mmCIF file of C-alpha atoms and ligand atoms in Angstrom:
data_model
loop_
_atom_site.group_PDB
_atom_site.id
_atom_site.type_symbol
_atom_site.label_atom_id
_atom_site.label_comp_id
_atom_site.label_asym_id
_atom_site.label_seq_id
_atom_site.Cartn_x
_atom_site.Cartn_y
_atom_site.Cartn_z
ATOM 1 C CA MET A 918 81.808 116.871 67.811
ATOM 2 C CA ASP A 919 79.813 118.865 70.409
ATOM 3 C CA SER A 920 79.550 117.824 74.026
ATOM 4 C CA THR A 921 76.097 116.285 73.538
ATOM 5 C CA THR A 922 77.247 113.800 70.857
ATOM 6 C CA PRO A 923 77.654 110.346 72.414
ATOM 7 C CA LEU A 924 81.287 109.179 72.420
ATOM 8 C CA PRO A 925 81.814 105.856 70.671
ATOM 9 C CA GLY A 926 84.773 104.495 72.691
ATOM 10 C CA LEU A 927 86.541 101.302 71.608
ATOM 11 C CA SER A 928 84.167 98.758 70.102
ATOM 12 C CA ALA A 929 82.793 95.860 72.107
ATOM 13 C CA PRO A 930 84.778 92.631 71.753
ATOM 14 C CA PRO A 931 83.536 89.745 69.602
ATOM 15 C CA PRO A 932 81.137 87.458 71.487
ATOM 16 C CA PRO A 933 82.180 84.661 73.835
ATOM 17 C CA GLY A 934 83.247 81.621 71.835
ATOM 18 C CA ALA A 935 84.802 83.626 68.982
ATOM 19 C CA HIS A 936 88.534 83.234 68.346
ATOM 20 C CA ALA A 937 91.129 84.832 66.084
ATOM 21 C CA LEU A 938 93.407 81.820 65.670
ATOM 22 C CA SER A 939 92.337 78.805 63.616
ATOM 23 C CA PRO A 940 90.404 76.023 65.325
ATOM 24 C CA GLY A 941 92.818 73.321 66.481
ATOM 25 C CA SER A 942 95.765 75.733 66.763
ATOM 26 C CA TYR A 943 96.628 74.218 70.144
ATOM 27 C CA ASP A 944 95.670 70.584 69.400
ATOM 28 C CA GLY A 945 98.090 68.282 71.216
ATOM 29 C CA ARG A 946 99.517 71.146 73.300
ATOM 30 C CA LEU A 947 99.409 71.277 77.078
ATOM 31 C CA VAL A 948 98.856 74.623 78.791
ATOM 32 C CA LEU A 949 99.462 75.003 82.528
ATOM 33 C CA VAL A 950 97.572 77.905 84.091
ATOM 34 C CA THR A 951 98.241 78.857 87.708
ATOM 35 C CA GLY A 952 95.150 80.242 89.387
ATOM 36 C CA GLY A 953 93.230 78.714 86.474
ATOM 37 C CA GLY A 954 90.224 77.892 88.656
ATOM 38 C CA THR A 955 88.961 81.472 88.965
ATOM 39 C CA GLY A 956 88.587 84.825 87.279
ATOM 40 C CA LEU A 957 91.013 85.777 84.574
ATOM 41 C CA GLY A 958 93.008 82.543 84.808
ATOM 42 C CA ARG A 959 89.886 80.543 84.060
ATOM 43 C CA ALA A 960 89.014 82.851 81.158
ATOM 44 C CA VAL A 961 92.515 82.501 79.707
ATOM 45 C CA ALA A 962 92.352 78.715 80.093
ATOM 46 C CA ALA A 963 89.003 78.690 78.248
ATOM 47 C CA GLU A 964 90.472 80.442 75.206
ATOM 48 C CA PHE A 965 93.341 77.933 74.979
ATOM 49 C CA ALA A 966 90.810 75.097 75.367
ATOM 50 C CA ARG A 967 88.641 76.483 72.552
ATOM 51 C CA LEU A 968 91.683 76.177 70.290
ATOM 52 C CA GLY A 969 92.208 72.525 71.222
ATOM 53 C CA ALA A 970 94.667 72.735 74.134
ATOM 54 C CA SER A 971 94.814 70.274 77.002
ATOM 55 C CA LEU A 972 94.855 72.064 80.338
ATOM 56 C CA LEU A 973 96.522 71.664 83.701
ATOM 57 C CA LEU A 974 95.023 74.020 86.285
ATOM 58 C CA VAL A 975 97.087 74.679 89.404
ATOM 59 C CA SER A 976 96.059 76.374 92.642
ATOM 60 C CA ARG A 977 95.580 75.804 96.390
ATOM 61 C CA ARG A 978 91.868 75.130 96.647
ATOM 62 C CA GLU A 979 89.917 72.220 95.204
ATOM 63 C CA GLU A 980 86.725 74.279 95.505
ATOM 64 C CA HIS A 981 88.202 76.566 92.835
ATOM 65 C CA LEU A 982 89.610 73.809 90.661
ATOM 66 C CA ALA A 983 86.758 71.278 90.549
ATOM 67 C CA PRO A 984 84.083 73.546 89.003
ATOM 68 C CA ALA A 985 86.581 75.028 86.550
ATOM 69 C CA ARG A 986 87.697 71.560 85.465
ATOM 70 C CA ALA A 987 84.097 70.545 84.825
ATOM 71 C CA GLU A 988 83.294 73.729 82.894
ATOM 72 C CA LEU A 989 86.465 73.761 80.796
ATOM 73 C CA ALA A 990 86.159 70.090 79.865
ATOM 74 C CA LYS A 991 82.871 71.017 78.154
ATOM 75 C CA VAL A 992 84.449 73.680 75.922
ATOM 76 C CA PRO A 993 83.974 72.456 72.328
ATOM 77 C CA GLY A 994 87.293 71.208 70.955
ATOM 78 C CA ALA A 995 89.098 71.141 74.320
ATOM 79 C CA GLY A 996 91.645 68.454 75.133
ATOM 80 C CA PRO A 997 91.763 66.711 78.534
ATOM 81 C CA VAL A 998 91.582 68.997 81.580
ATOM 82 C CA THR A 999 93.340 68.056 84.809
ATOM 83 C CA SER A 1000 94.316 69.947 87.922
ATOM 84 C CA GLN A 1001 96.846 69.828 90.725
ATOM 85 C CA LEU A 1002 96.669 71.344 94.169
ATOM 86 C CA CYS A 1003 99.791 73.399 94.754
ATOM 87 C CA ASP A 1004 100.886 76.471 96.639
ATOM 88 C CA ILE A 1005 103.258 78.114 94.182
ATOM 89 C CA ARG A 1006 105.468 79.201 97.067
ATOM 90 C CA ASP A 1007 106.459 75.540 97.530
ATOM 91 C CA ALA A 1008 109.291 74.568 95.122
ATOM 92 C CA ASP A 1009 109.164 70.837 96.021
ATOM 93 C CA ARG A 1010 105.444 70.635 95.354
ATOM 94 C CA ILE A 1011 105.931 72.459 92.028
ATOM 95 C CA ALA A 1012 108.379 69.745 90.939
ATOM 96 C CA GLU A 1013 105.722 67.137 91.764
ATOM 97 C CA VAL A 1014 103.181 69.059 89.678
ATOM 98 C CA PHE A 1015 105.443 68.868 86.626
ATOM 99 C CA ASP A 1016 105.930 65.127 87.228
ATOM 100 C CA ALA A 1017 102.148 64.791 87.424
ATOM 101 C CA ALA A 1018 101.772 66.744 84.176
ATOM 102 C CA VAL A 1019 103.975 64.265 82.348
ATOM 103 C CA ALA A 1020 102.208 61.303 83.961
ATOM 104 C CA ALA A 1021 98.711 62.556 83.098
ATOM 105 C CA HIS A 1022 99.319 64.200 79.710
ATOM 106 C CA GLY A 1023 102.420 62.400 78.463
ATOM 107 C CA ARG A 1024 104.299 65.650 77.915
ATOM 108 C CA LEU A 1025 105.642 68.732 79.631
ATOM 109 C CA PRO A 1026 103.436 71.793 79.515
ATOM 110 C CA ASP A 1027 104.176 73.620 76.261
ATOM 111 C CA VAL A 1028 102.855 76.867 77.697
ATOM 112 C CA LEU A 1029 103.040 78.149 81.264
ATOM 113 C CA VAL A 1030 100.643 80.945 82.195
ATOM 114 C CA ASN A 1031 101.729 82.450 85.510
ATOM 115 C CA ASN A 1032 98.418 83.971 86.455
ATOM 116 C CA ALA A 1033 98.149 83.261 90.202
ATOM 117 C CA ALA A 1034 98.776 86.295 92.381
ATOM 118 C CA ALA A 1035 97.802 87.723 95.737
ATOM 119 C CA ASN A 1036 96.635 91.188 96.559
ATOM 120 C CA PHE A 1037 94.651 93.241 99.032
ATOM 121 C CA PRO A 1038 94.382 97.003 99.426
ATOM 122 C CA VAL A 1039 96.148 98.384 102.490
ATOM 123 C CA PRO A 1040 97.834 101.667 103.403
ATOM 124 C CA SER A 1041 101.561 100.898 103.654
ATOM 125 C CA GLU A 1042 101.789 102.159 107.207
ATOM 126 C CA ASP A 1043 99.240 99.490 108.219
ATOM 127 C CA MET A 1044 100.866 96.627 106.303
ATOM 128 C CA THR A 1045 102.310 93.865 108.501
ATOM 129 C CA PRO A 1046 105.612 92.212 107.567
ATOM 130 C CA ASN A 1047 103.703 88.996 106.993
ATOM 131 C CA GLY A 1048 101.134 90.720 104.767
ATOM 132 C CA TRP A 1049 103.970 92.103 102.611
ATOM 133 C CA ARG A 1050 105.653 88.687 102.495
ATOM 134 C CA ALA A 1051 102.454 86.819 101.552
ATOM 135 C CA VAL A 1052 101.830 89.034 98.522
ATOM 136 C CA VAL A 1053 105.448 89.234 97.349
ATOM 137 C CA ASP A 1054 106.063 85.518 97.932
ATOM 138 C CA ILE A 1055 103.005 84.438 95.949
ATOM 139 C CA THR A 1056 103.138 87.032 93.186
ATOM 140 C CA LEU A 1057 106.867 87.288 92.515
ATOM 141 C CA THR A 1058 108.594 84.307 94.120
ATOM 142 C CA GLY A 1059 105.777 81.919 93.123
ATOM 143 C CA THR A 1060 106.027 83.125 89.522
ATOM 144 C CA PHE A 1061 109.793 82.633 89.594
ATOM 145 C CA LEU A 1062 109.567 79.127 91.091
ATOM 146 C CA MET A 1063 107.001 77.983 88.522
ATOM 147 C CA THR A 1064 108.996 79.488 85.674
ATOM 148 C CA ARG A 1065 112.257 78.050 86.954
ATOM 149 C CA GLU A 1066 110.823 74.518 86.991
ATOM 150 C CA PHE A 1067 109.343 74.986 83.503
ATOM 151 C CA GLY A 1068 112.685 76.248 82.189
ATOM 152 C CA ARG A 1069 114.748 73.514 83.849
ATOM 153 C CA ARG A 1070 112.531 70.749 82.444
ATOM 154 C CA HIS A 1071 112.572 72.133 78.905
ATOM 155 C CA LEU A 1072 116.304 72.816 78.988
ATOM 156 C CA ALA A 1073 116.901 69.236 80.146
ATOM 157 C CA GLU A 1074 114.736 67.829 77.329
ATOM 158 C CA GLY A 1075 115.875 70.312 74.689
ATOM 159 C CA THR A 1076 112.269 71.271 73.928
ATOM 160 C CA PRO A 1077 110.839 74.748 73.273
ATOM 161 C CA GLY A 1078 108.246 76.474 75.406
ATOM 162 C CA SER A 1079 106.402 79.683 76.031
ATOM 163 C CA VAL A 1080 105.929 81.484 79.343
ATOM 164 C CA ILE A 1081 103.369 84.202 79.953
ATOM 165 C CA ALA A 1082 103.451 86.115 83.238
ATOM 166 C CA VAL A 1083 100.337 88.058 84.115
ATOM 167 C CA GLY A 1084 101.277 91.449 85.488
ATOM 168 C CA ALA A 1085 99.654 94.753 86.352
ATOM 169 C CA SER A 1086 100.263 98.222 84.970
ATOM 170 C CA TYR A 1087 101.300 99.563 88.349
ATOM 171 C CA ALA A 1088 104.561 97.708 87.706
ATOM 172 C CA TRP A 1089 105.465 100.904 85.816
ATOM 173 C CA THR A 1090 103.572 103.505 87.785
ATOM 174 C CA GLY A 1091 103.551 102.262 91.376
ATOM 175 C CA GLY A 1092 100.266 101.431 93.079
ATOM 176 C CA PRO A 1093 99.272 103.572 96.055
ATOM 177 C CA GLY A 1094 97.336 101.317 98.462
ATOM 178 C CA PHE A 1095 98.838 98.239 96.766
ATOM 179 C CA ALA A 1096 102.571 98.794 97.394
ATOM 180 C CA HIS A 1097 103.292 95.084 97.950
ATOM 181 C CA SER A 1098 101.540 93.949 94.775
ATOM 182 C CA ALA A 1099 102.981 96.799 92.668
ATOM 183 C CA ALA A 1100 106.532 95.993 93.841
ATOM 184 C CA ALA A 1101 105.965 92.305 93.129
ATOM 185 C CA LYS A 1102 104.550 92.986 89.659
ATOM 186 C CA ALA A 1103 107.516 95.262 88.867
ATOM 187 C CA GLY A 1104 109.683 92.289 89.811
ATOM 188 C CA VAL A 1105 107.659 90.034 87.513
ATOM 189 C CA LYS A 1106 108.158 92.441 84.604
ATOM 190 C CA SER A 1107 111.899 92.492 85.242
ATOM 191 C CA LEU A 1108 111.994 88.700 85.525
ATOM 192 C CA VAL A 1109 110.334 88.421 82.108
ATOM 193 C CA GLU A 1110 113.021 90.657 80.612
ATOM 194 C CA SER A 1111 115.897 88.702 82.198
ATOM 195 C CA LEU A 1112 114.625 85.228 81.360
ATOM 196 C CA ALA A 1113 113.652 86.069 77.780
ATOM 197 C CA VAL A 1114 117.317 86.748 77.088
ATOM 198 C CA GLU A 1115 118.701 83.885 79.187
ATOM 199 C CA TRP A 1116 116.441 81.284 77.622
ATOM 200 C CA GLY A 1117 115.993 82.676 74.104
ATOM 201 C CA PRO A 1118 118.864 80.513 72.802
ATOM 202 C CA TYR A 1119 116.996 77.407 74.029
ATOM 203 C CA GLY A 1120 113.725 78.303 72.285
ATOM 204 C CA ILE A 1121 111.942 79.426 75.425
ATOM 205 C CA GLN A 1122 109.951 82.591 74.937
ATOM 206 C CA VAL A 1123 109.004 84.675 77.979
ATOM 207 C CA ASN A 1124 106.475 87.499 77.900
ATOM 208 C CA GLY A 1125 104.342 89.543 80.273
ATOM 209 C CA LEU A 1126 100.628 90.165 79.827
ATOM 210 C CA VAL A 1127 98.834 92.916 81.736
ATOM 211 C CA PRO A 1128 95.073 93.086 82.072
ATOM 212 C CA GLY A 1129 93.285 96.356 82.591
ATOM 213 C CA LEU A 1130 90.197 96.492 84.699
ATOM 214 C CA MET A 1131 88.369 93.268 83.837
ATOM 215 C CA PRO A 1132 85.668 92.717 86.423
ATOM 216 C CA HIS A 1133 84.595 89.139 87.109
ATOM 217 C CA GLU A 1134 82.560 87.274 89.681
ATOM 218 C CA ASP A 1135 85.586 85.829 91.533
ATOM 219 C CA MET A 1136 87.154 89.188 92.426
ATOM 220 C CA THR A 1137 88.122 89.302 96.099
ATOM 221 C CA ALA A 1138 85.721 91.191 98.349
ATOM 222 C CA ASP A 1139 88.370 93.825 99.132
ATOM 223 C CA ILE A 1140 88.982 94.650 95.492
ATOM 224 C CA ARG A 1141 85.313 94.472 94.569
ATOM 225 C CA THR A 1142 84.446 96.868 97.421
ATOM 226 C CA GLY A 1143 87.107 99.291 96.192
ATOM 227 C CA LEU A 1144 85.639 99.232 92.707
ATOM 228 C CA ASP A 1145 82.084 99.563 93.952
ATOM 229 C CA ARG A 1146 82.966 102.867 95.617
ATOM 230 C CA ALA A 1147 83.062 104.517 92.191
ATOM 231 C CA PRO A 1148 79.933 104.262 90.032
ATOM 232 C CA ASP A 1149 80.022 103.700 86.275
ATOM 233 C CA PRO A 1150 83.415 102.008 85.756
ATOM 234 C CA ASP A 1151 82.981 102.158 81.975
ATOM 235 C CA ALA A 1152 82.970 105.956 81.971
ATOM 236 C CA ARG A 1153 86.291 105.953 83.867
ATOM 237 C CA GLN A 1154 88.173 104.223 81.060
ATOM 238 C CA PRO A 1155 89.509 105.895 77.887
ATOM 239 C CA ALA A 1156 87.876 103.046 75.946
ATOM 240 C CA LEU A 1157 84.563 104.007 77.586
ATOM 241 C CA ARG A 1158 84.274 100.410 78.681
ATOM 242 C CA VAL A 1159 86.007 97.982 80.995
ATOM 243 C CA GLY A 1160 87.690 94.907 79.525
ATOM 244 C CA ALA A 1161 86.174 91.449 79.122
ATOM 245 C CA PRO A 1162 88.245 88.570 80.543
ATOM 246 C CA ARG A 1163 88.157 86.781 77.185
ATOM 247 C CA GLU A 1164 90.116 89.694 75.699
ATOM 248 C CA LEU A 1165 93.019 88.700 77.935
ATOM 249 C CA GLY A 1166 92.603 85.100 76.785
ATOM 250 C CA TRP A 1167 92.820 86.088 73.130
ATOM 251 C CA ALA A 1168 96.029 88.022 73.785
ATOM 252 C CA ALA A 1169 97.501 85.042 75.660
ATOM 253 C CA THR A 1170 96.688 82.569 72.878
ATOM 254 C CA PHE A 1171 98.322 84.908 70.370
ATOM 255 C CA LEU A 1172 101.455 85.435 72.493
ATOM 256 C CA ALA A 1173 102.066 81.702 72.861
ATOM 257 C CA SER A 1174 101.265 80.956 69.195
ATOM 258 C CA PRO A 1175 103.748 80.422 66.352
ATOM 259 C CA TYR A 1176 102.756 83.880 65.052
ATOM 260 C CA ALA A 1177 104.370 85.507 68.085
ATOM 261 C CA ARG A 1178 107.535 83.421 68.355
ATOM 262 C CA PHE A 1179 109.729 86.443 67.669
ATOM 263 C CA ILE A 1180 108.081 88.409 70.472
ATOM 264 C CA SER A 1181 109.956 87.779 73.699
ATOM 265 C CA GLY A 1182 110.804 89.877 76.750
ATOM 266 C CA HIS A 1183 107.800 92.069 76.020
ATOM 267 C CA THR A 1184 104.958 92.960 78.340
ATOM 268 C CA LEU A 1185 101.700 93.506 76.481
ATOM 269 C CA VAL A 1186 99.075 95.701 78.127
ATOM 270 C CA VAL A 1187 95.433 94.945 77.335
ATOM 271 C CA ASP A 1188 93.665 97.868 78.964
ATOM 272 C CA GLY A 1189 92.363 100.272 76.315
ATOM 273 C CA ALA A 1190 95.196 102.700 77.224
ATOM 274 C CA ASN A 1191 93.896 103.247 80.735
ATOM 275 C CA TRP A 1192 97.321 103.157 82.341
ATOM 276 C CA GLN A 1193 98.566 106.006 80.138
ATOM 277 C CA ARG A 1194 95.694 108.260 81.084
ATOM 278 C CA ARG A 1195 96.608 111.818 82.082
ATOM 279 C CA ASP A 1196 94.177 114.686 82.499
ATOM 280 C CA LEU A 1197 95.004 118.278 81.712
ATOM 281 C CA VAL A 1198 93.819 119.142 85.198
ATOM 282 C CA ASN A 1199 94.204 116.332 87.702
ATOM 283 C CA ALA A 1200 91.433 115.321 90.079
ATOM 284 C CA PRO A 1201 92.126 116.410 93.678
ATOM 285 C CA VAL A 1202 94.332 113.961 95.617
ATOM 286 C CA THR A 1203 92.462 111.634 97.966
ATOM 287 C CA PRO A 1204 94.807 110.040 100.526
ATOM 288 C CA VAL A 1205 94.827 106.242 100.451
ATOM 289 C CA ARG A 1206 93.451 106.019 104.024
ATOM 290 C CA GLU A 1207 90.448 108.050 102.897
ATOM 291 C CA GLN A 1208 89.977 106.006 99.700
ATOM 292 C CA LEU A 1209 89.866 102.851 101.823
ATOM 293 C CA ASP A 1210 87.606 104.399 104.465
ATOM 294 C CA ARG A 1211 90.248 103.957 107.155
ATOM 295 C CA GLY A 1212 90.337 106.162 110.218
ATOM 296 C CA PRO A 1213 93.488 107.957 111.372
ATOM 297 C CA PHE A 1214 96.706 105.916 111.674
ATOM 298 C CA ALA A 1215 97.042 104.268 115.082
ATOM 299 C CA PRO A 1216 100.328 102.428 115.716
HETATM 300 C C1 LIG B 739 90.333 99.006 93.423
HETATM 301 C C2 LIG B 739 91.139 98.710 92.173
HETATM 302 C C3 LIG B 739 92.013 97.514 92.338
HETATM 303 C C4 LIG B 739 92.847 97.206 91.128
HETATM 304 C C5 LIG B 739 93.944 96.212 91.437
HETATM 305 C C6 LIG B 739 94.195 95.382 90.288
HETATM 306 C C7 LIG B 739 95.588 94.825 90.212
HETATM 307 C C8 LIG B 739 95.833 93.496 90.739
HETATM 308 C C9 LIG B 739 94.888 92.637 91.037
HETATM 309 C C10 LIG B 739 95.215 91.351 91.665
HETATM 310 O O1 LIG B 739 96.306 90.952 91.947
HETATM 311 S S1 LIG B 739 93.854 90.501 91.923
HETATM 312 C C11 LIG B 739 94.343 88.981 92.695
HETATM 313 C C12 LIG B 739 93.740 88.979 93.994
HETATM 314 N N1 LIG B 739 93.520 87.599 94.402
HETATM 315 C C13 LIG B 739 93.994 87.133 95.513
HETATM 316 O O2 LIG B 739 94.654 87.796 96.290
HETATM 317 C C14 LIG B 739 93.622 85.709 95.786
HETATM 318 C C15 LIG B 739 94.507 85.071 96.753
HETATM 319 N N2 LIG B 739 94.581 85.822 98.039
HETATM 320 C C16 LIG B 739 94.801 85.202 99.208
HETATM 321 O O3 LIG B 739 94.922 84.012 99.268
HETATM 322 C C17 LIG B 739 94.919 86.024 100.461
HETATM 323 O O4 LIG B 739 94.218 87.235 100.288
HETATM 324 C C18 LIG B 739 96.404 86.343 100.838
HETATM 325 C C19 LIG B 739 96.387 87.023 102.193
HETATM 326 C C20 LIG B 739 96.970 87.323 99.832
HETATM 327 C C21 LIG B 739 97.297 85.125 100.894
HETATM 328 O O5 LIG B 739 96.835 84.107 101.716
HETATM 329 P P1 LIG B 739 97.746 83.373 102.841
HETATM 330 O O6 LIG B 739 96.895 82.240 103.328
HETATM 331 O O7 LIG B 739 99.076 83.056 102.382
HETATM 332 O O8 LIG B 739 97.932 84.494 103.890
HETATM 333 P P2 LIG B 739 97.304 84.739 105.329
HETATM 334 O O9 LIG B 739 98.022 83.858 106.293
HETATM 335 O O10 LIG B 739 95.811 84.666 105.275
HETATM 336 O O11 LIG B 739 97.710 86.256 105.554
HETATM 337 C C22 LIG B 739 99.086 86.645 105.442
HETATM 338 C C23 LIG B 739 99.227 88.046 106.031
HETATM 339 O O12 LIG B 739 98.491 88.969 105.235
HETATM 340 C C24 LIG B 739 97.591 89.721 106.054
HETATM 341 N N3 LIG B 739 96.378 90.036 105.324
HETATM 342 C C25 LIG B 739 95.603 89.179 104.668
HETATM 343 N N4 LIG B 739 94.556 89.808 104.131
HETATM 344 C C26 LIG B 739 94.675 91.115 104.468
HETATM 345 C C27 LIG B 739 93.882 92.277 104.224
HETATM 346 N N5 LIG B 739 92.764 92.193 103.494
HETATM 347 N N6 LIG B 739 94.318 93.451 104.721
HETATM 348 C C28 LIG B 739 95.458 93.525 105.458
HETATM 349 N N7 LIG B 739 96.253 92.449 105.725
HETATM 350 C C29 LIG B 739 95.852 91.272 105.255
HETATM 351 C C30 LIG B 739 97.279 88.742 107.184
HETATM 352 O O13 LIG B 739 96.760 89.438 108.302
HETATM 353 C C31 LIG B 739 98.622 88.093 107.432
HETATM 354 O O14 LIG B 739 99.458 88.973 108.152
HETATM 355 P P3 LIG B 739 99.681 88.791 109.753
HETATM 356 O O15 LIG B 739 98.348 89.061 110.380
HETATM 357 O O16 LIG B 739 100.152 87.383 109.970
HETATM 358 O O17 LIG B 739 100.697 89.824 110.090
HETATM 359 N N1 NDP B 740 91.086 91.430 87.738
HETATM 360 C C1 NDP B 740 91.743 92.479 87.295
HETATM 361 O O1 NDP B 740 91.096 93.459 86.885
HETATM 362 C C2 NDP B 740 93.250 92.492 87.292
HETATM 363 C C3 NDP B 740 93.975 91.352 87.554
HETATM 364 N N2 NDP B 740 95.341 91.372 87.435
HETATM 365 C C4 NDP B 740 96.125 90.135 87.549
HETATM 366 O O2 NDP B 740 95.434 89.092 86.885
HETATM 367 C C5 NDP B 740 95.704 87.839 87.519
HETATM 368 C C6 NDP B 740 94.427 87.152 87.864
HETATM 369 O O3 NDP B 740 93.666 87.990 88.727
HETATM 370 P P1 NDP B 740 92.142 87.686 89.073
HETATM 371 O O4 NDP B 740 91.625 86.613 88.198
HETATM 372 O O5 NDP B 740 91.439 88.977 89.094
HETATM 373 O O6 NDP B 740 92.275 87.174 90.578
HETATM 374 P P2 NDP B 740 91.671 85.914 91.347
HETATM 375 O O7 NDP B 740 91.663 86.287 92.785
HETATM 376 O O8 NDP B 740 90.393 85.430 90.735
HETATM 377 O O9 NDP B 740 92.753 84.798 91.053
HETATM 378 C C7 NDP B 740 93.893 84.571 91.770
HETATM 379 C C8 NDP B 740 94.173 83.097 91.628
HETATM 380 O O10 NDP B 740 95.447 82.820 92.173
HETATM 381 C C9 NDP B 740 95.373 81.597 92.885
HETATM 382 N N3 NDP B 740 96.389 81.648 93.934
HETATM 383 C C10 NDP B 740 96.549 82.624 94.872
HETATM 384 N N4 NDP B 740 97.580 82.318 95.686
HETATM 385 C C11 NDP B 740 98.091 81.139 95.228
HETATM 386 C C12 NDP B 740 99.164 80.324 95.653
HETATM 387 N N5 NDP B 740 99.916 80.660 96.719
HETATM 388 N N6 NDP B 740 99.438 79.193 94.959
HETATM 389 C C13 NDP B 740 98.662 78.834 93.888
HETATM 390 N N7 NDP B 740 97.633 79.578 93.452
HETATM 391 C C14 NDP B 740 97.346 80.707 94.114
HETATM 392 C C15 NDP B 740 93.964 81.555 93.441
HETATM 393 O O11 NDP B 740 93.518 80.214 93.613
HETATM 394 P P3 NDP B 740 93.499 79.446 95.039
HETATM 395 O O12 NDP B 740 92.850 80.362 96.016
HETATM 396 O O13 NDP B 740 92.693 78.209 94.716
HETATM 397 O O14 NDP B 740 94.916 79.151 95.360
HETATM 398 C C16 NDP B 740 93.166 82.218 92.335
HETATM 399 O O15 NDP B 740 92.691 81.250 91.426
HETATM 400 C C17 NDP B 740 96.593 88.152 88.716
HETATM 401 O O16 NDP B 740 97.942 87.973 88.354
HETATM 402 C C18 NDP B 740 96.306 89.613 88.964
HETATM 403 O O17 NDP B 740 97.343 90.255 89.633
HETATM 404 C C19 NDP B 740 96.020 92.517 87.131
HETATM 405 C C20 NDP B 740 95.340 93.683 86.920
HETATM 406 C C21 NDP B 740 93.892 93.767 86.972
#
């Protein structure tokens, strides 16, 4: 192939509304998605709904939850869609959310998707203690508290369940400019590995799921601005395209399905191999302060 031949890249995903699993695969199942009102969480929830699941969306802001509830209830084949306001840093409120799940849906969530997370780009030398705590508390501790409640309820009832924790590939590599989030996501990956073993004997499967770059309209301004600094995001991916949020949803519905019951403690990366990218000759290093358009450090 000469340098003028167009590269094909990885093929475009099937259209919105398509699904790999049979219709009705999740009929009668309840799926709890944290952060299910926006972005990737909403896209994941939609794929479960398309397969017949009932949904419980959990996050802090009704302005995120109400429109998502309305949209997801219209997905053909979806079960009932409810939501609960909850800050996942609050263990008491999480217990109430599980009580509300049983009251509204008549069952515990069969699947927990820990999708909610917090993140903003910041050079580490500028990060305040409270900024670090906010991101680690939401992303790691919030994921643990939700998962702990899910596990306790299922262990008490003797019922099986499936947990999916949404991660990020900088759990393996580190994330310059995102040290708090990368550390938290590394903790999430480790948590998945610990709990998969602890709870395997009780029929509770625990996996991680890592999206690659999947732009969506709810991305925070900080992250969107960072992305907008570099033109043509497709050309910067080995797949020659960014991911579509529904591709994460398809992976999630597979991981929590009967066809994946023997997969546990694994973290699946859906990013077209972007995180493994290495060039023969690296691009010159740009310090994080420069990438973020920050002036010199001033204590
Ligand atoms: C360019 C490529 C990027 C690829 C990255 C892809 C990988 C991962 C992606 C994601 O995780 S995307 C998910 C992002 N979504 C969210 O973060 C949504 C929720 N976020 C929030 O609610 C807030 O942003 C929050 C700050 C994270 C949490 O809100 P909370 O109400 O608990 O905190 P605050 O009281 O507002 O702030 C706490 C603390 O944090 C400091 N802070 C907040 N924003 C920034 C910022 N943009 N830069 C620096 N510091 C920030 C804030 O000042 C507070 O600290 P103190 O001032 O009290 O010291
Ligand atoms: N987009 C991407 O390309 C990538 C995303 N990811 C991961 O994917 C997941 C989803 O990201 P994305 O959809 O882009 O981000 P969003 O900002 O759209 O979603 C974050 C969600 O988390 C909820 N949330 C935040 N804090 C709390 C809290 N304390 N309690 C309850 N809910 C909370 C928010 O809702 P509310 O404000 O209503 O509380 C929001 O719905 C995250 O885990 C993220 O780290 C990883 C790599 C790349």
